[in-house]
Every structure is written in structure tokens, then in C-alpha cells.
Amino acid sequence: DGPRELGRYVAVLVALYLIEGVASASQLMLSVSVGEKMSLRLRRQVFSSIIRQDILYLESGGGARAQDLCNRLEKDVQRVQDATTLRSSMLLQSLIQILVASVSLWALSWKSTL
């Protein structure tokens, strides 16, 4: 009975690790997608705001001000996207690890888990 039970535990653990792998890959794709969509929305809002500015503000300095402003905003949007993707990725990874650990413990011994 011991080897059979051990085999069952090993099968459960392998299944859980496979599920964790699929969940981690899904989490990565989701966080990248969310970061890209948020970045696109932010860029559109920034562009719309720049377009509404007085033309004299953008033309002063021979157009260099507009170029500097666009470069600065692009860098800022990229930083926001990177930070959001990283933080959401870390949050989802932690939640997945907690879930997998809980299910693993429950599968091994539900009495001990409670």
C-alpha cells in the first residue's frame, strides 16, 4: 500500500507543478498584455493633451521643446509600463504559488492542512 500511495502523491505533485507552469505562462502573457494596453491608453491621453496645447508653446525654441517633450513623455510612459508589468507579474506569481502550495498540502494531508 505504501508504494501505491507514494506514487499517487508523486502524480499529484507532478500535476500541480504542470498546472503551476501553465498558470505562470498565462500570468506572464496577461501581465504583458495589461501593461501594453495601459501604455497605449496613456500614450493616447498624453498625445491628446499635447495636441490641445497652444501652438506657440510647442513652436518656441525652434521645435526643440516639442521634441524634448515627446521624448520625455515616451520615457515616462515606458517606465510606467515596465513597473506595472513587473508588479502585476509578481502579484500573480505570489497568488499562484500560494494556491499551488495550499492544494499540494491539501492533497498530501487535508487534516494537517486545516
PDB file of N, CA, C and O in Angstrom, residues 3-13 107-108:
ATOM      1  N   PRO A   3       3.976   1.945  -1.514  1.00  0.00           N
ATOM      2  CA  PRO A   3       4.450   2.408  -2.825  1.00  0.00           C
ATOM      3  C   PRO A   3       3.324   2.983  -3.694  1.00  0.00           C
ATOM      4  O   PRO A   3       3.531   3.937  -4.431  1.00  0.00           O
ATOM      5  N   ARG A   4       2.136   2.409  -3.583  1.00  0.00           N
ATOM      6  CA  ARG A   4       0.995   2.902  -4.359  1.00  0.00           C
ATOM      7  C   ARG A   4       0.614   4.316  -3.904  1.00  0.00           C
ATOM      8  O   ARG A   4       0.351   5.200  -4.719  1.00  0.00           O
ATOM      9  N   GLU A   5       0.622   4.513  -2.590  1.00  0.00           N
ATOM     10  CA  GLU A   5       0.283   5.836  -2.040  1.00  0.00           C
ATOM     11  C   GLU A   5       1.354   6.864  -2.414  1.00  0.00           C
ATOM     12  O   GLU A   5       1.040   8.001  -2.759  1.00  0.00           O
ATOM     13  N   LEU A   6       2.614   6.440  -2.360  1.00  0.00           N
ATOM     14  CA  LEU A   6       3.707   7.328  -2.753  1.00  0.00           C
ATOM     15  C   LEU A   6       3.572   7.719  -4.223  1.00  0.00           C
ATOM     16  O   LEU A   6       3.753   8.882  -4.587  1.00  0.00           O
ATOM     17  N   GLY A   7       3.234   6.766  -5.064  1.00  0.00           N
ATOM     18  CA  GLY A   7       3.036   7.042  -6.489  1.00  0.00           C
ATOM     19  C   GLY A   7       1.899   8.036  -6.714  1.00  0.00           C
ATOM     20  O   GLY A   7       1.994   8.907  -7.587  1.00  0.00           O
ATOM     21  N   ARG A   8       0.868   7.907  -5.904  1.00  0.00           N
ATOM     22  CA  ARG A   8      -0.250   8.849  -6.013  1.00  0.00           C
ATOM     23  C   ARG A   8       0.194  10.263  -5.642  1.00  0.00           C
ATOM     24  O   ARG A   8      -0.143  11.232  -6.305  1.00  0.00           O
ATOM     25  N   TYR A   9       0.978  10.376  -4.582  1.00  0.00           N
ATOM     26  CA  TYR A   9       1.474  11.685  -4.160  1.00  0.00           C
ATOM     27  C   TYR A   9       2.385  12.294  -5.224  1.00  0.00           C
ATOM     28  O   TYR A   9       2.300  13.486  -5.514  1.00  0.00           O
ATOM     29  N   VAL A  10       3.236  11.477  -5.800  1.00  0.00           N
ATOM     30  CA  VAL A  10       4.134  11.960  -6.850  1.00  0.00           C
ATOM     31  C   VAL A  10       3.320  12.433  -8.060  1.00  0.00           C
ATOM     32  O   VAL A  10       3.596  13.499  -8.626  1.00  0.00           O
ATOM     33  N   ALA A  11       2.298  11.682  -8.430  1.00  0.00           N
ATOM     34  CA  ALA A  11       1.445  12.065  -9.562  1.00  0.00           C
ATOM     35  C   ALA A  11       0.724  13.384  -9.283  1.00  0.00           C
ATOM     36  O   ALA A  11       0.619  14.251 -10.158  1.00  0.00           O
ATOM     37  N   VAL A  12       0.239  13.545  -8.067  1.00  0.00           N
ATOM     38  CA  VAL A  12      -0.438  14.788  -7.692  1.00  0.00           C
ATOM     39  C   VAL A  12       0.540  15.963  -7.759  1.00  0.00           C
ATOM     40  O   VAL A  12       0.215  17.033  -8.285  1.00  0.00           O
ATOM     41  N   LEU A  13       1.749  15.769  -7.228  1.00  0.00           N
ATOM     42  CA  LEU A  13       2.733  16.841  -7.245  1.00  0.00           C
ATOM     43  C   LEU A  13       3.150  17.213  -8.674  1.00  0.00           C
ATOM     44  O   LEU A  13       3.278  18.391  -9.003  1.00  0.00           O
ATOM     45  N   ALA A 107      -3.654  17.981  -0.729  1.00  0.00           N
ATOM     46  CA  ALA A 107      -3.588  16.659  -1.356  1.00  0.00           C
ATOM     47  C   ALA A 107      -2.764  15.690  -0.513  1.00  0.00           C
ATOM     48  O   ALA A 107      -3.087  14.495  -0.438  1.00  0.00           O
ATOM     49  N   LEU A 108      -1.729  16.178   0.117  1.00  0.00           N
ATOM     50  CA  LEU A 108      -0.899  15.301   0.937  1.00  0.00           C
ATOM     51  C   LEU A 108      -1.589  14.922   2.237  1.00  0.00           C
ATOM     52  O   LEU A 108      -1.581  13.760   2.630  1.00  0.00           O
TER      53      LEU A 108
END
